[in-house]
Amino acid sequence: MISGLALANASFARDRVYLLNHIINNMGSIIFGYINVRIWLSVLGATPEGYSAITYLMVNQAGLWLVMFIPRGCYIPNKVREGTIAFERLRPYGLLYGSFFEIAGHLFYNFLFRSIPIFLFSVLFMGVSLPDPSQILPYFITLVNGMVIAFFLNYYVGLWSIRFISINGVQMLYYFATALFSGAFIHMQYYPEAIKKLSMALPFAYSTYVPAAVYQGTYPLADALLGQGVWILILGSLAIFLTKKSLKYLVIQGG
Amino acid sequence: MQLFKILFIASLKSQTQYAFDFIVNIIGNFLGVFADFLIIAMILIRFQNIQGWTLVEIAVIYSIIEFGFGIYRVIGDGLNNFETLILSGRFDTLLIRPASVLGQAMLQTVDFKKLGLVLQASLVGIWGLSQIEFIYPFAWIYLPTLYFASIAMNLLISILLASTAFWTGKNEDIVILGHYATRTAAQYPATIYHKFFQSVMTYVIPFFTVTYYPLMFLTGKSQQSLYLLAPWLGISILAPITISVWKMGIKRYSSTGT
């Protein structure tokens, strides 16, 4: 556990070096959010429904850096390409454990320097509503669960690199599935019924839609925890299994 | 030209060597960006139009902007990752070869895997154009020029933003802000945005000049025929600015390599 925290701490420190870049990146993220906000205000008008949609979208926009834009393949593809994955195999912990804490440090950094600034900007200048106080803790619990789900999905992309080296295609497939089925850019209530049902049967919505809906008090906490718990169990078990299988194919590059 | 032909063939050979990876990449690129259009489609299927623009019309706007972006990603991969050339000092090698520096930077590799982007934009365009009703018959002759204008606009903006790496070193986030975000904004009609943002998208990063303004006239939403000149005005003003900034950047460049 101590080595896990040390990994997270090192990952956090590494990200801090690029704080200025991330501030510029936040501006890009706010513009993407602004585009979505203007679309929804165009179709719904400046109505309570319109502002509810804006709150939903911007809560998700702030959270994208925690549940969608995780470093490609949890840093594993870089390590495979450079051959430094060899050192990972020498460490006194597994690839899954190491990747989890490395990403945890990165996500904590993103929470402080990306999600919070974007969220505050949204509240101050875009009309985003603060949550009911009773929803704050449930939101954070479901958000953390969502981050764990997103970690596993990105970890699979990383494992893909062990087998196939290049991840560009599978990374885009991941983006396709997340963008379409997570509810990040459209509230689930506006989805066609068939796609909504399909989305709720896949893990992506439990990392994005569910926490944002809990934030707005429109999704029961118990249901959220049950759904997320099941997916964490399934995805976690699969991650352990696939890690063992994938490492058999590991080829150390470089030399 | 012979050099670029050799580079082109070498890129194709190296990328198709692993057929499975190549196919997954094309499918991934196709679907990854196509998700953006599906999201637009879901909104418009439910709400019918965005400020008077129907799904079909927005599909045409989308295809113009994404077609240009897709072609740029196929032939301009070196510009998209320009910061790595600068930070590694490998830009030095481009300066000493007897060929255009810009051409070399752009055509480092021809990324055939990005053809998925072009394919999805083309399919959305074919669908949109098969349904759309233009007021003027000459629109069908004029329209292909918009697709070429979009390629030129995407290339110019990418060169302009790549040039910032001469001053800033890392510039990936500037590219995301200045190109990716604005290109997404250009997929929708200008009137949904505030006046200031409309001006930025018309005069600073002028994507609206190749999509919104000409289509306003062609679809009968405006009687202003001068809008047909907007793409050429946008390109002819941006091109000399871009080339000047690029040349200033090269003068400013100092190697970081060993």
Short mmCIF file of C-alpha atoms in Angstrom, two decimals:
data_model
loop_
_atom_site.label_atom_id
_atom_site.label_comp_id
_atom_site.label_asym_id
_atom_site.label_seq_id
_atom_site.Cartn_x
_atom_site.Cartn_y
_atom_site.Cartn_z
CA MET A 1 0.00 0.00 0.00
CA ILE A 2 2.88 2.37 0.88
CA SER A 3 4.54 1.73 -2.49
CA GLY A 4 1.18 2.37 -4.14
CA LEU A 5 0.90 5.78 -2.51
CA ALA A 6 4.51 6.56 -3.44
CA LEU A 7 3.64 5.73 -7.07
CA ALA A 8 0.59 7.98 -6.94
CA ASN A 9 2.68 10.76 -5.41
CA ALA A 10 5.35 10.47 -8.13
CA SER A 11 2.68 10.50 -10.83
CA PHE A 12 1.13 13.63 -9.30
CA ALA A 13 4.54 15.39 -9.16
CA ARG A 14 5.25 14.49 -12.81
CA ASP A 15 2.00 16.09 -13.95
CA ARG A 16 2.65 19.30 -12.02
CA VAL A 17 5.62 20.06 -14.30
CA TYR A 18 3.15 20.73 -17.12
CA LEU A 19 0.73 22.92 -15.16
CA LEU A 20 0.88 25.80 -17.69
CA ASN A 21 0.06 23.43 -20.58
CA HIS A 22 -2.85 22.10 -18.60
CA ILE A 23 -4.21 25.60 -18.00
CA ILE A 24 -4.28 26.14 -21.79
CA ASN A 25 -5.84 22.71 -22.13
CA ASN A 26 -8.54 23.73 -19.65
CA MET A 27 -9.42 26.64 -21.92
CA GLY A 28 -9.86 24.16 -24.79
CA SER A 29 -12.03 22.00 -22.57
CA ILE A 30 -14.15 25.01 -21.61
CA ILE A 31 -14.63 25.82 -25.31
CA PHE A 32 -15.79 22.27 -25.98
CA GLY A 33 -18.17 22.67 -23.04
CA TYR A 34 -19.28 26.07 -24.38
CA ILE A 35 -20.12 24.51 -27.78
CA ASN A 36 -22.29 21.88 -26.11
CA VAL A 37 -23.94 24.45 -23.88
CA ARG A 38 -24.86 26.66 -26.85
CA ILE A 39 -26.29 23.67 -28.75
CA TRP A 40 -28.52 22.72 -25.86
CA LEU A 41 -29.59 26.30 -25.19
CA SER A 42 -30.50 26.54 -28.89
CA VAL A 43 -32.78 23.52 -28.79
CA LEU A 44 -34.18 23.84 -25.26
CA GLY A 45 -34.01 27.61 -24.77
CA ALA A 46 -33.16 29.43 -21.53
CA THR A 47 -35.67 27.27 -19.65
CA PRO A 48 -35.29 25.23 -16.44
CA GLU A 49 -34.91 22.15 -18.67
CA GLY A 50 -32.23 23.98 -20.67
CA TYR A 51 -30.25 24.92 -17.57
CA SER A 52 -30.65 21.42 -16.15
CA ALA A 53 -29.09 20.10 -19.38
CA ILE A 54 -26.26 22.63 -19.05
CA THR A 55 -25.54 21.57 -15.49
CA TYR A 56 -25.48 17.93 -16.54
CA LEU A 57 -23.15 18.64 -19.49
CA MET A 58 -20.69 20.82 -17.61
CA VAL A 59 -20.50 18.47 -14.61
CA ASN A 60 -19.54 15.81 -17.16
CA GLN A 61 -17.17 18.18 -18.98
CA ALA A 62 -15.33 18.83 -15.70
CA GLY A 63 -15.28 15.10 -15.03
CA LEU A 64 -14.00 14.08 -18.47
CA TRP A 65 -10.45 14.34 -17.17
CA LEU A 66 -11.28 11.75 -14.54
CA VAL A 67 -13.38 9.23 -16.42
CA MET A 68 -12.61 9.57 -20.13
CA PHE A 69 -9.32 11.25 -20.97
CA ILE A 70 -7.10 8.98 -18.91
CA PRO A 71 -3.52 8.63 -20.25
CA ARG A 72 -3.64 6.32 -23.25
CA GLY A 73 -3.59 2.73 -22.06
CA CYS A 74 -2.67 3.81 -18.51
CA TYR A 75 0.95 4.57 -19.63
CA ILE A 76 1.49 0.90 -20.55
CA PRO A 77 1.88 1.44 -24.36
CA ASN A 78 4.74 3.91 -23.79
CA LYS A 79 6.48 1.46 -21.49
CA VAL A 80 6.07 -1.32 -24.06
CA ARG A 81 7.40 0.82 -26.91
CA GLU A 82 10.40 2.06 -24.92
CA GLY A 83 11.11 -1.31 -23.35
CA THR A 84 10.84 0.08 -19.80
CA ILE A 85 8.04 -2.41 -19.18
CA ALA A 86 10.96 -4.73 -18.29
CA PHE A 87 11.54 -2.72 -15.10
CA GLU A 88 7.84 -3.01 -14.22
CA ARG A 89 8.26 -6.77 -14.23
CA LEU A 90 11.09 -6.48 -11.68
CA ARG A 91 9.09 -4.46 -9.17
CA PRO A 92 7.61 -6.08 -6.06
CA TYR A 93 4.04 -5.50 -7.26
CA GLY A 94 2.02 -6.43 -10.31
CA LEU A 95 1.32 -4.43 -13.46
CA LEU A 96 -2.32 -3.91 -12.51
CA TYR A 97 -1.46 -2.66 -9.02
CA GLY A 98 1.27 -0.32 -10.30
CA SER A 99 -0.91 1.06 -13.09
CA PHE A 100 -3.80 1.65 -10.71
CA PHE A 101 -1.79 3.83 -8.32
CA GLU A 102 0.06 5.61 -11.13
CA ILE A 103 -3.30 6.57 -12.61
CA ALA A 104 -4.70 7.42 -9.16
CA GLY A 105 -1.99 10.09 -8.72
CA HIS A 106 -2.69 11.42 -12.20
CA LEU A 107 -6.43 11.57 -11.56
CA PHE A 108 -5.95 13.34 -8.24
CA TYR A 109 -3.87 15.96 -10.09
CA ASN A 110 -6.57 16.24 -12.76
CA PHE A 111 -9.23 16.65 -10.11
CA LEU A 112 -7.38 19.57 -8.50
CA PHE A 113 -6.05 21.36 -11.59
CA ARG A 114 -8.50 20.44 -14.34
CA SER A 115 -11.90 19.37 -13.00
CA ILE A 116 -12.22 21.96 -10.23
CA PRO A 117 -11.22 24.98 -12.38
CA ILE A 118 -13.56 23.91 -15.21
CA PHE A 119 -16.37 23.29 -12.75
CA LEU A 120 -15.88 26.65 -11.00
CA PHE A 121 -15.80 28.47 -14.34
CA SER A 122 -19.05 26.71 -15.29
CA VAL A 123 -20.75 27.74 -12.05
CA LEU A 124 -19.55 31.36 -12.27
CA PHE A 125 -20.11 32.03 -15.98
CA MET A 126 -22.35 29.37 -17.51
CA GLY A 127 -25.24 29.09 -15.09
CA VAL A 128 -24.37 25.64 -13.77
CA SER A 129 -26.25 24.79 -10.56
CA LEU A 130 -24.51 23.60 -7.41
CA PRO A 131 -25.75 20.25 -6.11
CA ASP A 132 -28.14 19.84 -3.22
CA PRO A 133 -25.88 19.43 -0.11
CA SER A 134 -27.28 15.95 0.44
CA GLN A 135 -26.02 14.90 -3.01
CA ILE A 136 -22.40 16.02 -2.56
CA LEU A 137 -21.11 12.91 -0.77
CA PRO A 138 -23.13 10.48 -2.95
CA TYR A 139 -21.74 12.28 -6.02
CA PHE A 140 -18.13 11.91 -4.91
CA ILE A 141 -18.61 8.24 -4.02
CA THR A 142 -20.13 7.45 -7.41
CA LEU A 143 -17.51 9.60 -9.16
CA VAL A 144 -14.68 7.59 -7.55
CA ASN A 145 -16.42 4.36 -8.57
CA GLY A 146 -16.74 5.79 -12.09
CA MET A 147 -13.01 6.52 -12.11
CA VAL A 148 -12.26 2.90 -11.17
CA ILE A 149 -14.49 1.66 -14.01
CA ALA A 150 -12.78 4.05 -16.46
CA PHE A 151 -9.37 2.89 -15.21
CA PHE A 152 -10.16 -0.74 -16.02
CA LEU A 153 -11.43 0.14 -19.52
CA ASN A 154 -8.26 2.12 -20.26
CA TYR A 155 -6.12 -0.60 -18.71
CA TYR A 156 -7.49 -3.03 -21.32
CA VAL A 157 -6.22 -0.64 -24.01
CA GLY A 158 -2.83 -0.83 -22.29
CA LEU A 159 -2.92 -4.63 -22.30
CA TRP A 160 -3.75 -4.52 -26.00
CA SER A 161 -0.37 -2.82 -26.57
CA ILE A 162 1.44 -5.77 -24.99
CA ARG A 163 -0.06 -8.06 -27.60
CA PHE A 164 -0.26 -5.76 -30.64
CA ILE A 165 2.09 -2.78 -29.84
CA SER A 166 0.01 -0.14 -31.69
CA ILE A 167 -3.06 1.11 -29.82
CA ASN A 168 -4.26 3.98 -32.02
CA GLY A 169 -7.16 2.06 -33.55
CA VAL A 170 -8.37 0.44 -30.36
CA GLN A 171 -8.02 3.77 -28.52
CA MET A 172 -10.38 5.33 -31.07
CA LEU A 173 -12.79 2.42 -30.66
CA TYR A 174 -12.72 3.09 -26.92
CA TYR A 175 -13.43 6.77 -27.61
CA PHE A 176 -16.33 5.81 -29.90
CA ALA A 177 -17.92 3.56 -27.27
CA THR A 178 -17.39 6.06 -24.45
CA ALA A 179 -18.64 9.07 -26.42
CA LEU A 180 -21.74 7.25 -27.57
CA PHE A 181 -22.72 5.07 -24.62
CA SER A 182 -21.51 7.02 -21.58
CA GLY A 183 -24.02 9.86 -21.84
CA ALA A 184 -21.15 12.36 -21.57
CA PHE A 185 -22.51 14.68 -24.26
CA ILE A 186 -26.26 14.01 -24.18
CA HIS A 187 -28.37 13.31 -21.10
CA MET A 188 -29.67 9.74 -21.22
CA GLN A 189 -33.27 11.07 -21.19
CA TYR A 190 -32.78 12.38 -24.75
CA TYR A 191 -31.39 9.10 -26.12
CA PRO A 192 -33.55 6.96 -28.41
CA GLU A 193 -35.01 4.20 -26.22
CA ALA A 194 -33.04 1.34 -27.82
CA ILE A 195 -29.67 3.10 -27.45
CA LYS A 196 -30.55 4.07 -23.88
CA LYS A 197 -31.24 0.44 -22.99
CA LEU A 198 -28.02 -0.68 -24.68
CA SER A 199 -26.03 2.04 -22.88
CA MET A 200 -27.33 1.02 -19.47
CA ALA A 201 -26.31 -2.58 -20.19
CA LEU A 202 -22.70 -1.50 -20.83
CA PRO A 203 -20.16 -0.16 -18.30
CA PHE A 204 -19.56 3.26 -19.88
CA ALA A 205 -22.67 4.97 -18.50
CA TYR A 206 -21.71 3.92 -14.95
CA SER A 207 -18.55 6.01 -15.17
CA THR A 208 -20.19 9.18 -16.52
CA TYR A 209 -23.97 9.35 -16.71
CA VAL A 210 -24.62 7.77 -13.31
CA PRO A 211 -22.38 10.13 -11.23
CA ALA A 212 -23.75 13.22 -13.04
CA ALA A 213 -27.34 12.03 -12.53
CA VAL A 214 -26.59 11.43 -8.83
CA TYR A 215 -25.22 15.00 -8.70
CA GLN A 216 -28.59 16.23 -10.00
CA GLY A 217 -30.51 13.94 -7.65
CA THR A 218 -32.18 12.06 -10.52
CA TYR A 219 -30.58 8.64 -9.94
CA PRO A 220 -30.99 6.72 -6.67
CA LEU A 221 -27.69 6.20 -4.82
CA ALA A 222 -28.47 2.56 -4.00
CA ASP A 223 -29.06 1.72 -7.67
CA ALA A 224 -25.91 3.60 -8.63
CA LEU A 225 -23.78 1.71 -6.11
CA LEU A 226 -25.24 -1.64 -7.11
CA GLY A 227 -24.65 -1.06 -10.83
CA GLN A 228 -21.16 0.32 -10.34
CA GLY A 229 -20.25 -2.42 -7.86
CA VAL A 230 -21.24 -5.15 -10.30
CA TRP A 231 -19.21 -3.55 -13.09
CA ILE A 232 -16.14 -3.02 -10.89
CA LEU A 233 -16.29 -6.70 -9.93
CA ILE A 234 -16.66 -7.88 -13.52
CA LEU A 235 -14.07 -5.52 -15.01
CA GLY A 236 -11.61 -6.07 -12.14
CA SER A 237 -11.79 -9.87 -12.44
CA LEU A 238 -11.34 -9.60 -16.20
CA ALA A 239 -8.37 -7.28 -15.71
CA ILE A 240 -6.62 -9.82 -13.43
CA PHE A 241 -7.29 -12.62 -15.91
CA LEU A 242 -6.20 -10.61 -18.98
CA THR A 243 -3.06 -9.35 -17.23
CA LYS A 244 -1.87 -12.93 -16.68
CA LYS A 245 -2.70 -13.88 -20.27
CA SER A 246 -1.15 -10.76 -21.81
CA LEU A 247 2.15 -10.93 -19.94
CA LYS A 248 2.81 -14.29 -21.60
CA TYR A 249 3.05 -12.37 -24.90
CA LEU A 250 5.29 -9.63 -23.55
CA VAL A 251 8.28 -8.86 -25.76
CA ILE A 252 10.84 -6.38 -24.43
CA GLN A 253 11.65 -3.74 -27.06
CA GLY A 254 14.95 -1.91 -27.35
CA GLY A 255 18.14 -3.06 -25.73
CA MET B 1 8.66 15.54 -55.96
CA GLN B 2 10.48 12.25 -56.42
CA LEU B 3 11.46 12.38 -52.74
CA PHE B 4 7.84 12.77 -51.65
CA LYS B 5 6.79 9.93 -53.95
CA ILE B 6 9.33 7.67 -52.27
CA LEU B 7 8.12 8.79 -48.83
CA PHE B 8 4.53 8.11 -49.89
CA ILE B 9 5.29 4.56 -51.01
CA ALA B 10 7.44 3.87 -47.94
CA SER B 11 4.62 5.04 -45.63
CA LEU B 12 2.11 2.81 -47.39
CA LYS B 13 4.40 -0.23 -47.21
CA SER B 14 5.29 0.25 -43.53
CA GLN B 15 1.69 0.82 -42.44
CA THR B 16 0.17 -2.08 -44.35
CA GLN B 17 2.84 -4.51 -43.18
CA TYR B 18 0.68 -5.46 -40.21
CA ALA B 19 -2.68 -5.88 -41.92
CA PHE B 20 -4.69 -6.52 -38.73
CA ASP B 21 -3.34 -3.41 -37.02
CA PHE B 22 -3.91 -1.36 -40.17
CA ILE B 23 -7.56 -2.45 -40.45
CA VAL B 24 -8.26 -1.90 -36.72
CA ASN B 25 -6.78 1.57 -37.07
CA ILE B 26 -8.94 2.48 -40.05
CA ILE B 27 -12.08 1.16 -38.34
CA GLY B 28 -11.12 2.93 -35.09
CA ASN B 29 -10.54 6.24 -36.81
CA PHE B 30 -13.78 5.88 -38.74
CA LEU B 31 -15.91 5.13 -35.68
CA GLY B 32 -14.04 7.37 -33.23
CA VAL B 33 -14.97 10.52 -35.11
CA PHE B 34 -18.26 9.19 -36.46
CA ALA B 35 -19.47 9.14 -32.83
CA ASP B 36 -19.48 12.95 -32.98
CA PHE B 37 -21.90 12.88 -35.91
CA LEU B 38 -24.11 10.27 -34.26
CA ILE B 39 -24.42 12.57 -31.25
CA ILE B 40 -25.42 15.48 -33.51
CA ALA B 41 -27.90 13.17 -35.27
CA MET B 42 -29.46 12.06 -31.97
CA ILE B 43 -29.99 15.70 -30.94
CA LEU B 44 -31.52 16.65 -34.28
CA ILE B 45 -33.72 13.55 -34.57
CA ARG B 46 -35.28 14.61 -31.28
CA PHE B 47 -35.41 18.39 -31.77
CA GLN B 48 -35.78 18.56 -35.61
CA ASN B 49 -33.50 21.58 -36.13
CA ILE B 50 -30.93 23.88 -34.54
CA GLN B 51 -31.97 27.47 -35.22
CA GLY B 52 -33.53 26.54 -38.54
CA TRP B 53 -30.73 24.20 -39.69
CA THR B 54 -31.89 20.64 -40.29
CA LEU B 55 -29.93 17.43 -39.78
CA VAL B 56 -29.31 17.16 -43.53
CA GLU B 57 -27.86 20.67 -43.74
CA ILE B 58 -25.70 20.13 -40.68
CA ALA B 59 -24.54 16.81 -42.16
CA VAL B 60 -23.22 18.75 -45.18
CA ILE B 61 -21.48 21.31 -42.94
CA TYR B 62 -20.03 18.44 -40.90
CA SER B 63 -18.77 16.60 -43.98
CA ILE B 64 -17.07 19.70 -45.40
CA ILE B 65 -15.17 20.47 -42.21
CA GLU B 66 -14.36 16.83 -41.38
CA PHE B 67 -13.31 15.96 -44.93
CA GLY B 68 -10.74 18.76 -44.85
CA PHE B 69 -9.60 17.69 -41.39
CA GLY B 70 -9.34 14.04 -42.46
CA ILE B 71 -7.18 14.82 -45.50
CA TYR B 72 -4.99 17.03 -43.30
CA ARG B 73 -4.52 14.18 -40.83
CA VAL B 74 -3.52 11.84 -43.68
CA ILE B 75 -0.92 14.15 -45.21
CA GLY B 76 -0.09 16.46 -42.31
CA ASP B 77 0.81 14.09 -39.50
CA GLY B 78 4.20 15.77 -39.11
CA LEU B 79 2.49 19.09 -38.44
CA ASN B 80 0.12 17.50 -35.96
CA ASN B 81 3.07 16.22 -33.93
CA PHE B 82 5.33 19.14 -34.71
CA GLU B 83 6.38 19.69 -31.09
CA THR B 84 8.21 16.35 -31.08
CA LEU B 85 10.32 17.52 -34.06
CA ILE B 86 11.25 20.70 -32.19
CA LEU B 87 11.77 19.21 -28.74
CA SER B 88 13.90 16.34 -30.01
CA GLY B 89 16.00 18.61 -32.22
CA ARG B 90 15.15 16.48 -35.26
CA PHE B 91 13.96 19.63 -37.03
CA ASP B 92 17.68 20.30 -37.73
CA THR B 93 17.75 17.49 -40.26
CA LEU B 94 14.93 19.11 -42.24
CA LEU B 95 16.88 22.35 -42.56
CA ILE B 96 19.88 20.79 -44.25
CA ARG B 97 18.05 18.84 -46.94
CA PRO B 98 17.55 20.30 -50.44
CA ALA B 99 13.76 20.26 -50.22
CA SER B 100 11.00 22.47 -48.86
CA VAL B 101 11.18 22.49 -45.05
CA LEU B 102 7.42 22.84 -44.77
CA GLY B 103 6.84 20.00 -47.23
CA GLN B 104 9.22 17.76 -45.31
CA ALA B 105 7.66 18.66 -41.96
CA MET B 106 4.21 17.93 -43.30
CA LEU B 107 4.98 14.72 -45.13
CA GLN B 108 7.13 13.03 -42.47
CA THR B 109 4.77 10.15 -42.91
CA VAL B 110 1.59 9.82 -44.90
CA ASP B 111 -0.80 8.38 -42.33
CA PHE B 112 -3.04 6.07 -44.34
CA LYS B 113 -4.67 4.87 -41.13
CA LYS B 114 -6.40 8.25 -40.91
CA LEU B 115 -8.29 7.45 -44.12
CA GLY B 116 -11.07 6.31 -41.78
CA LEU B 117 -11.65 10.00 -40.96
CA VAL B 118 -11.98 10.86 -44.66
CA LEU B 119 -14.25 7.88 -45.25
CA GLN B 120 -16.71 8.79 -42.49
CA ALA B 121 -16.83 12.43 -43.61
CA SER B 122 -17.43 11.30 -47.20
CA LEU B 123 -20.27 8.96 -46.23
CA VAL B 124 -21.97 11.63 -44.10
CA GLY B 125 -21.50 14.05 -47.02
CA ILE B 126 -22.96 11.65 -49.59
CA TRP B 127 -25.98 11.09 -47.36
CA GLY B 128 -26.42 14.81 -46.66
CA LEU B 129 -26.00 15.86 -50.27
CA SER B 130 -28.45 13.22 -51.48
CA GLN B 131 -31.15 14.77 -49.27
CA ILE B 132 -30.37 18.48 -49.27
CA GLU B 133 -32.24 21.01 -51.39
CA PHE B 134 -30.18 23.90 -52.72
CA ILE B 135 -31.90 27.05 -54.00
CA TYR B 136 -29.50 27.48 -56.91
CA PRO B 137 -28.56 24.68 -59.37
CA PHE B 138 -24.99 26.01 -59.68
CA ALA B 139 -24.48 24.93 -56.05
CA TRP B 140 -23.48 21.49 -57.33
CA ILE B 141 -20.64 23.01 -59.33
CA TYR B 142 -19.59 25.32 -56.51
CA LEU B 143 -19.76 22.72 -53.74
CA PRO B 144 -16.59 20.72 -54.57
CA THR B 145 -14.61 23.92 -54.14
CA LEU B 146 -15.79 24.07 -50.52
CA TYR B 147 -14.29 20.65 -49.85
CA PHE B 148 -10.97 21.83 -51.34
CA ALA B 149 -11.22 25.07 -49.38
CA SER B 150 -11.72 23.04 -46.20
CA ILE B 151 -8.51 21.07 -46.88
CA ALA B 152 -6.63 24.34 -47.46
CA MET B 153 -8.11 25.95 -44.34
CA ASN B 154 -7.28 22.95 -42.14
CA LEU B 155 -3.72 22.89 -43.49
CA LEU B 156 -3.19 26.63 -43.02
CA ILE B 157 -4.50 26.58 -39.46
CA SER B 158 -2.35 23.57 -38.63
CA ILE B 159 0.78 25.27 -40.04
CA LEU B 160 -0.02 28.44 -38.10
CA LEU B 161 -0.48 26.52 -34.86
CA ALA B 162 2.49 24.22 -35.48
CA SER B 163 4.62 27.37 -35.81
CA THR B 164 3.88 28.26 -32.18
CA ALA B 165 6.18 25.39 -31.20
CA PHE B 166 9.14 27.53 -32.37
CA TRP B 167 8.40 29.82 -29.42
CA THR B 168 6.70 27.55 -26.88
CA GLY B 169 8.34 24.14 -27.43
CA LYS B 170 5.39 22.03 -26.32
CA ASN B 171 2.29 23.14 -28.20
CA GLU B 172 -0.07 20.16 -28.16
CA ASP B 173 -2.54 22.00 -25.96
CA ILE B 174 -2.46 25.07 -28.20
CA VAL B 175 -3.31 22.80 -31.16
CA ILE B 176 -6.23 21.26 -29.25
CA LEU B 177 -7.52 24.73 -28.34
CA GLY B 178 -6.87 26.42 -31.69
CA HIS B 179 -7.71 23.63 -34.14
CA TYR B 180 -9.65 20.77 -32.58
CA ALA B 181 -12.01 22.93 -30.52
CA THR B 182 -12.65 25.41 -33.34
CA ARG B 183 -13.18 22.66 -35.89
CA THR B 184 -15.83 21.14 -33.60
CA ALA B 185 -17.45 24.57 -33.23
CA ALA B 186 -17.54 24.91 -37.03
CA GLN B 187 -19.76 21.82 -37.29
CA TYR B 188 -22.73 23.94 -36.15
CA PRO B 189 -24.38 27.14 -37.42
CA ALA B 190 -22.67 30.34 -36.27
CA THR B 191 -25.81 31.86 -34.81
CA ILE B 192 -25.87 29.49 -31.84
CA TYR B 193 -22.77 31.24 -30.48
CA HIS B 194 -22.22 34.69 -28.99
CA LYS B 195 -21.11 37.50 -31.34
CA PHE B 196 -17.55 37.46 -30.00
CA PHE B 197 -17.10 33.76 -30.67
CA GLN B 198 -18.68 34.16 -34.12
CA SER B 199 -16.07 36.85 -34.87
CA VAL B 200 -13.22 34.61 -33.71
CA MET B 201 -14.47 31.83 -35.97
CA THR B 202 -14.84 34.26 -38.90
CA TYR B 203 -11.73 36.44 -38.65
CA VAL B 204 -9.15 34.66 -36.45
CA ILE B 205 -9.61 30.93 -37.07
CA PRO B 206 -11.90 31.41 -40.07
CA PHE B 207 -13.56 28.00 -40.30
CA PHE B 208 -17.00 29.59 -40.74
CA THR B 209 -15.87 31.04 -44.07
CA VAL B 210 -15.72 27.55 -45.63
CA THR B 211 -18.93 26.23 -44.13
CA TYR B 212 -21.49 28.51 -42.55
CA TYR B 213 -21.43 31.59 -44.83
CA PRO B 214 -21.52 29.90 -48.26
CA LEU B 215 -24.15 27.40 -47.10
CA MET B 216 -26.28 30.25 -45.72
CA PHE B 217 -26.59 31.51 -49.30
CA LEU B 218 -26.87 28.13 -51.01
CA THR B 219 -29.70 26.97 -48.73
CA GLY B 220 -31.59 30.23 -49.11
CA LYS B 221 -31.12 31.42 -45.52
CA SER B 222 -29.46 34.57 -46.78
CA GLN B 223 -29.66 36.56 -50.02
CA GLN B 224 -26.07 37.77 -49.67
CA SER B 225 -24.33 36.30 -52.73
CA LEU B 226 -20.96 37.68 -51.59
CA TYR B 227 -20.94 34.88 -49.02
CA LEU B 228 -19.83 32.63 -51.88
CA LEU B 229 -16.52 34.49 -51.86
CA ALA B 230 -15.99 33.94 -48.12
CA PRO B 231 -13.81 30.79 -48.44
CA TRP B 232 -11.43 32.47 -50.89
CA LEU B 233 -11.25 35.64 -48.84
CA GLY B 234 -10.55 33.60 -45.71
CA ILE B 235 -7.81 31.54 -47.39
CA SER B 236 -6.19 34.45 -49.24
CA ILE B 237 -5.88 36.46 -46.02
CA LEU B 238 -4.81 33.59 -43.80
CA ALA B 239 -2.23 32.13 -46.22
CA PRO B 240 0.29 35.04 -46.22
CA ILE B 241 -0.09 35.45 -42.44
CA THR B 242 0.58 31.74 -41.93
CA ILE B 243 3.63 31.68 -44.20
CA SER B 244 5.05 34.80 -42.50
CA VAL B 245 4.62 33.29 -39.04
CA TRP B 246 6.20 30.02 -40.23
CA LYS B 247 9.22 31.89 -41.67
CA MET B 248 9.57 33.97 -38.50
CA GLY B 249 9.48 30.75 -36.51
CA ILE B 250 12.27 29.18 -38.57
CA LYS B 251 14.42 32.27 -37.98
CA ARG B 252 13.63 32.04 -34.27
CA TYR B 253 14.44 28.30 -34.12
CA SER B 254 17.48 27.19 -32.20
CA SER B 255 18.30 23.52 -31.98
CA THR B 256 17.68 21.54 -28.83
CA GLY B 257 19.42 18.41 -30.07
CA THR B 258 22.90 17.13 -29.38
#
